[in-house]
């Protein structure tokens, strides 16, 4: 239950009671704290509606508000702005509720089923920097959506269909022609065949094969043939494909694990093919398929289009399916398997046209009910200082693993823990590195590009994951020390200073932050908020010596406040998929 929202709803009813029908009334955090904690600006709007002087309306409102004990310091400024503060006793009471149950400060929603398609990993290719944002954003949205009561499936939707796999197999064939996968007469069990290829090999094989195919037409043709053999589940080729996926998936999973990114569904593009016949029939019955040079296409142009809308290549002349078609088949698959109310696609903003095509075609074919929301959640890129996607020192594509190592080296140098245990130090450096990387990735609005600056991101001061972790650990240790000294704290008695009040008011703002996050599907508000809350709390912390405070009511109130901020930080860090080490 959100405290501010409740107040707002209550106010709306009360204004109705005095004859002012207002759509919404909002207590807006004031930027002139000397005048009041909040502002109410609706008198202006009502003045227009009722043809009255706004000051007159404001004074009617103030008269009504004065009857309510939770408000104090109500006054009118300028033409009709109302300044208003919340009474400390009321705040304290609400904070005591939050202390008992942190979810008291979170609005639960009506049950809704959501599939989040995120990560974007492709089989037999290394995850690279470009994959960080999708994984981070999707995981964060998944965790938040669950927290507010939605039922959510995270789906990796692996890129495991199409030419890259044919290229990889062709190159393997050239390297190891004697492998039984390429022997038509082989009678044994393919699963038992020893494969001389590791994931590291796969990561080298694909770029090599891809480069060759660009120069050598014959090589490309051979790869095409192998690709269709795989897609037609031809003995040997198909079995090798399964083995490649196994190796690759294991590695992809390891990288995601290290980022605290987890999936409920490890399906791939290829899994959707099972639904292709049904998909074809739906499109065909609706007359949506047009012949085009042996292929079938779906035309999507509409008169009102402001930008070109190319048709979908539904099925190619050789029978293989395009990226759009596997995405359409996946929608059908999800309808049958999870039957979601919404599907969110956390994918690079450069794929927006692809999703426009897919969604439009899905609507034409009524693939899902019209109430089902298909949403493209596009994101910008992580760039280097040159404004281009962040690269390795020699100018190559930066693998995600290498990026994580880079940040780990940096945080290792910066953490100050006192330990001789090397493994422990490494483990902490890892957790701090993940925090820095994910926090910095969450800070900019998802749609904007940002520049990777390791010095800035791994700094222990400033708006960084390290700063938040350090501060959170310090809260925890204060609470632990209090317990060790036998201090019981479970009730807040009062608010004793302005900075405490600021902490309290910031806490009340959490539900708004969550609303915006769900609406914009971007983690920036959460990242900003956690920094704000932490910084204000730290100001309080440096102003006061909690444990040696003699007034015991004050001391327990301060500990409760600390506890709430600590728990709120844990909750939000968990949403960002950031683990808090014991110490750092
Ligand atoms: N694997 C794709 C790529 O690397 C991204 C997949 C995004 N999800 C989707 N349903 N198309 O571009």
PDB file of N, CA and C in Angstrom, residues 382-427:
ATOM      1  N   UNK A 382      26.397   0.572 -25.139  1.00  0.00           N
ATOM      2  CA  UNK A 382      27.481   0.974 -24.255  1.00  0.00           C
ATOM      3  C   UNK A 382      28.691   1.246 -25.142  1.00  0.00           C
ATOM      4  N   UNK A 383      29.135   2.488 -25.127  1.00  0.00           N
ATOM      5  CA  UNK A 383      30.199   2.890 -26.035  1.00  0.00           C
ATOM      6  C   UNK A 383      31.525   3.137 -25.320  1.00  0.00           C
ATOM      7  N   UNK A 384      32.572   3.199 -26.131  1.00  0.00           N
ATOM      8  CA  UNK A 384      33.866   3.644 -25.622  1.00  0.00           C
ATOM      9  C   UNK A 384      33.940   5.167 -25.746  1.00  0.00           C
ATOM     10  N   UNK A 385      35.080   5.731 -25.364  1.00  0.00           N
ATOM     11  CA  UNK A 385      35.190   7.196 -25.418  1.00  0.00           C
ATOM     12  C   UNK A 385      35.065   7.735 -26.846  1.00  0.00           C
ATOM     13  N   UNK A 386      35.301   6.868 -27.829  1.00  0.00           N
ATOM     14  CA  UNK A 386      35.200   7.295 -29.229  1.00  0.00           C
ATOM     15  C   UNK A 386      33.761   7.318 -29.731  1.00  0.00           C
ATOM     16  N   UNK A 387      32.828   6.991 -28.846  1.00  0.00           N
ATOM     17  CA  UNK A 387      31.418   7.017 -29.251  1.00  0.00           C
ATOM     18  C   UNK A 387      30.984   5.777 -30.021  1.00  0.00           C
ATOM     19  N   UNK A 388      31.895   4.798 -30.146  1.00  0.00           N
ATOM     20  CA  UNK A 388      31.530   3.544 -30.832  1.00  0.00           C
ATOM     21  C   UNK A 388      31.483   2.425 -29.781  1.00  0.00           C
ATOM     22  N   UNK A 389      30.754   1.338 -30.085  1.00  0.00           N
ATOM     23  CA  UNK A 389      30.669   0.254 -29.094  1.00  0.00           C
ATOM     24  C   UNK A 389      32.027  -0.077 -28.472  1.00  0.00           C
ATOM     25  N   UNK A 390      32.026  -0.189 -27.158  1.00  0.00           N
ATOM     26  CA  UNK A 390      33.260  -0.375 -26.392  1.00  0.00           C
ATOM     27  C   UNK A 390      34.063  -1.576 -26.904  1.00  0.00           C
ATOM     28  N   UNK A 391      35.366  -1.317 -27.176  1.00  0.00           N
ATOM     29  CA  UNK A 391      36.185  -2.358 -27.817  1.00  0.00           C
ATOM     30  C   UNK A 391      37.334  -2.837 -26.925  1.00  0.00           C
ATOM     31  N   UNK A 392      37.966  -3.919 -27.356  1.00  0.00           N
ATOM     32  CA  UNK A 392      39.181  -4.375 -26.670  1.00  0.00           C
ATOM     33  C   UNK A 392      40.326  -3.437 -27.060  1.00  0.00           C
ATOM     34  N   UNK A 393      41.464  -3.618 -26.382  1.00  0.00           N
ATOM     35  CA  UNK A 393      42.571  -2.696 -26.654  1.00  0.00           C
ATOM     36  C   UNK A 393      43.017  -2.757 -28.124  1.00  0.00           C
ATOM     37  N   UNK A 394      42.940  -3.972 -28.704  1.00  0.00           N
ATOM     38  CA  UNK A 394      43.352  -4.052 -30.115  1.00  0.00           C
ATOM     39  C   UNK A 394      42.213  -3.796 -31.094  1.00  0.00           C
ATOM     40  N   UNK A 395      41.128  -3.221 -30.587  1.00  0.00           N
ATOM     41  CA  UNK A 395      40.072  -2.791 -31.503  1.00  0.00           C
ATOM     42  C   UNK A 395      39.022  -3.832 -31.838  1.00  0.00           C
ATOM     43  N   UNK A 396      39.105  -5.022 -31.194  1.00  0.00           N
ATOM     44  CA  UNK A 396      38.114  -6.068 -31.488  1.00  0.00           C
ATOM     45  C   UNK A 396      36.856  -5.907 -30.655  1.00  0.00           C
ATOM     46  N   UNK A 397      35.884  -6.761 -30.953  1.00  0.00           N
ATOM     47  CA  UNK A 397      34.650  -6.767 -30.162  1.00  0.00           C
ATOM     48  C   UNK A 397      34.995  -7.239 -28.750  1.00  0.00           C
ATOM     49  N   UNK A 398      34.530  -6.511 -27.752  1.00  0.00           N
ATOM     50  CA  UNK A 398      34.872  -6.852 -26.370  1.00  0.00           C
ATOM     51  C   UNK A 398      33.951  -7.949 -25.829  1.00  0.00           C
ATOM     52  N   UNK A 399      34.518  -9.153 -25.575  1.00  0.00           N
ATOM     53  CA  UNK A 399      33.650 -10.191 -24.997  1.00  0.00           C
ATOM     54  C   UNK A 399      33.188  -9.772 -23.598  1.00  0.00           C
ATOM     55  N   UNK A 400      31.994 -10.180 -23.253  1.00  0.00           N
ATOM     56  CA  UNK A 400      31.423  -9.800 -21.959  1.00  0.00           C
ATOM     57  C   UNK A 400      32.291 -10.306 -20.801  1.00  0.00           C
ATOM     58  N   UNK A 401      32.815 -11.530 -20.958  1.00  0.00           N
ATOM     59  CA  UNK A 401      33.679 -12.082 -19.909  1.00  0.00           C
ATOM     60  C   UNK A 401      34.893 -11.199 -19.674  1.00  0.00           C
ATOM     61  N   UNK A 402      35.438 -10.701 -20.776  1.00  0.00           N
ATOM     62  CA  UNK A 402      36.635  -9.864 -20.658  1.00  0.00           C
ATOM     63  C   UNK A 402      36.296  -8.539 -19.969  1.00  0.00           C
ATOM     64  N   UNK A 403      35.146  -8.018 -20.294  1.00  0.00           N
ATOM     65  CA  UNK A 403      34.697  -6.777 -19.669  1.00  0.00           C
ATOM     66  C   UNK A 403      34.552  -6.973 -18.156  1.00  0.00           C
ATOM     67  N   UNK A 404      33.966  -8.099 -17.771  1.00  0.00           N
ATOM     68  CA  UNK A 404      33.789  -8.371 -16.335  1.00  0.00           C
ATOM     69  C   UNK A 404      35.165  -8.475 -15.662  1.00  0.00           C
ATOM     70  N   UNK A 405      36.092  -9.194 -16.312  1.00  0.00           N
ATOM     71  CA  UNK A 405      37.446  -9.305 -15.749  1.00  0.00           C
ATOM     72  C   UNK A 405      38.097  -7.951 -15.559  1.00  0.00           C
ATOM     73  N   UNK A 406      37.917  -7.117 -16.546  1.00  0.00           N
ATOM     74  CA  UNK A 406      38.513  -5.785 -16.512  1.00  0.00           C
ATOM     75  C   UNK A 406      38.034  -5.009 -15.275  1.00  0.00           C
ATOM     76  N   UNK A 407      36.743  -5.069 -15.043  1.00  0.00           N
ATOM     77  CA  UNK A 407      36.185  -4.332 -13.901  1.00  0.00           C
ATOM     78  C   UNK A 407      36.626  -5.004 -12.597  1.00  0.00           C
ATOM     79  N   UNK A 408      36.719  -6.319 -12.610  1.00  0.00           N
ATOM     80  CA  UNK A 408      37.190  -7.029 -11.408  1.00  0.00           C
ATOM     81  C   UNK A 408      38.604  -6.603 -11.022  1.00  0.00           C
ATOM     82  N   UNK A 409      39.461  -6.506 -12.017  1.00  0.00           N
ATOM     83  CA  UNK A 409      40.840  -6.075 -11.728  1.00  0.00           C
ATOM     84  C   UNK A 409      40.833  -4.707 -11.065  1.00  0.00           C
ATOM     85  N   UNK A 410      39.970  -3.860 -11.572  1.00  0.00           N
ATOM     86  CA  UNK A 410      39.886  -2.501 -11.051  1.00  0.00           C
ATOM     87  C   UNK A 410      39.356  -2.475  -9.614  1.00  0.00           C
ATOM     88  N   UNK A 411      38.287  -3.231  -9.352  1.00  0.00           N
ATOM     89  CA  UNK A 411      37.718  -3.203  -7.994  1.00  0.00           C
ATOM     90  C   UNK A 411      38.664  -3.915  -7.022  1.00  0.00           C
ATOM     91  N   UNK A 412      39.382  -4.915  -7.506  1.00  0.00           N
ATOM     92  CA  UNK A 412      40.353  -5.617  -6.653  1.00  0.00           C
ATOM     93  C   UNK A 412      41.368  -4.627  -6.093  1.00  0.00           C
ATOM     94  N   UNK A 413      41.805  -3.711  -6.959  1.00  0.00           N
ATOM     95  CA  UNK A 413      42.803  -2.718  -6.532  1.00  0.00           C
ATOM     96  C   UNK A 413      42.211  -1.757  -5.503  1.00  0.00           C
ATOM     97  N   UNK A 414      40.913  -1.539  -5.574  1.00  0.00           N
ATOM     98  CA  UNK A 414      40.321  -0.480  -4.767  1.00  0.00           C
ATOM     99  C   UNK A 414      39.742  -0.920  -3.437  1.00  0.00           C
ATOM    100  N   UNK A 415      39.350  -2.174  -3.331  1.00  0.00           N
ATOM    101  CA  UNK A 415      38.742  -2.560  -2.052  1.00  0.00           C
ATOM    102  C   UNK A 415      39.818  -2.619  -0.969  1.00  0.00           C
ATOM    103  N   UNK A 416      39.392  -2.333   0.248  1.00  0.00           N
ATOM    104  CA  UNK A 416      40.395  -2.150   1.311  1.00  0.00           C
ATOM    105  C   UNK A 416      40.290  -3.209   2.401  1.00  0.00           C
ATOM    106  N   UNK A 417      39.515  -4.270   2.176  1.00  0.00           N
ATOM    107  CA  UNK A 417      39.292  -5.204   3.276  1.00  0.00           C
ATOM    108  C   UNK A 417      40.596  -5.786   3.796  1.00  0.00           C
ATOM    109  N   UNK A 418      40.516  -6.096   5.072  1.00  0.00           N
ATOM    110  CA  UNK A 418      41.669  -6.602   5.767  1.00  0.00           C
ATOM    111  C   UNK A 418      41.557  -8.128   5.788  1.00  0.00           C
ATOM    112  N   UNK A 419      42.211  -8.773   4.840  1.00  0.00           N
ATOM    113  CA  UNK A 419      42.148 -10.238   4.843  1.00  0.00           C
ATOM    114  C   UNK A 419      43.391 -10.810   4.176  1.00  0.00           C
ATOM    115  N   UNK A 420      43.773 -11.989   4.640  1.00  0.00           N
ATOM    116  CA  UNK A 420      44.897 -12.676   3.999  1.00  0.00           C
ATOM    117  C   UNK A 420      44.340 -13.739   3.040  1.00  0.00           C
ATOM    118  N   UNK A 421      43.043 -13.890   3.096  1.00  0.00           N
ATOM    119  CA  UNK A 421      42.407 -14.921   2.296  1.00  0.00           C
ATOM    120  C   UNK A 421      42.193 -14.411   0.861  1.00  0.00           C
ATOM    121  N   UNK A 422      43.066 -14.870  -0.028  1.00  0.00           N
ATOM    122  CA  UNK A 422      43.057 -14.379  -1.393  1.00  0.00           C
ATOM    123  C   UNK A 422      41.721 -14.689  -2.112  1.00  0.00           C
ATOM    124  N   UNK A 423      41.232 -15.897  -1.871  1.00  0.00           N
ATOM    125  CA  UNK A 423      39.978 -16.290  -2.538  1.00  0.00           C
ATOM    126  C   UNK A 423      38.839 -15.382  -2.091  1.00  0.00           C
ATOM    127  N   UNK A 424      38.831 -15.055  -0.812  1.00  0.00           N
ATOM    128  CA  UNK A 424      37.785 -14.179  -0.286  1.00  0.00           C
ATOM    129  C   UNK A 424      37.872 -12.801  -0.951  1.00  0.00           C
ATOM    130  N   UNK A 425      39.099 -12.319  -1.058  1.00  0.00           N
ATOM    131  CA  UNK A 425      39.267 -10.997  -1.659  1.00  0.00           C
ATOM    132  C   UNK A 425      38.798 -10.978  -3.122  1.00  0.00           C
ATOM    133  N   UNK A 426      39.130 -12.050  -3.814  1.00  0.00           N
ATOM    134  CA  UNK A 426      38.701 -12.160  -5.218  1.00  0.00           C
ATOM    135  C   UNK A 426      37.176 -12.183  -5.330  1.00  0.00           C
ATOM    136  N   UNK A 427      36.581 -12.934  -4.418  1.00  0.00           N
ATOM    137  CA  UNK A 427      35.123 -13.071  -4.407  1.00  0.00           C
ATOM    138  C   UNK A 427      34.468 -11.700  -4.169  1.00  0.00           C
TER     139      UNK A 427
END
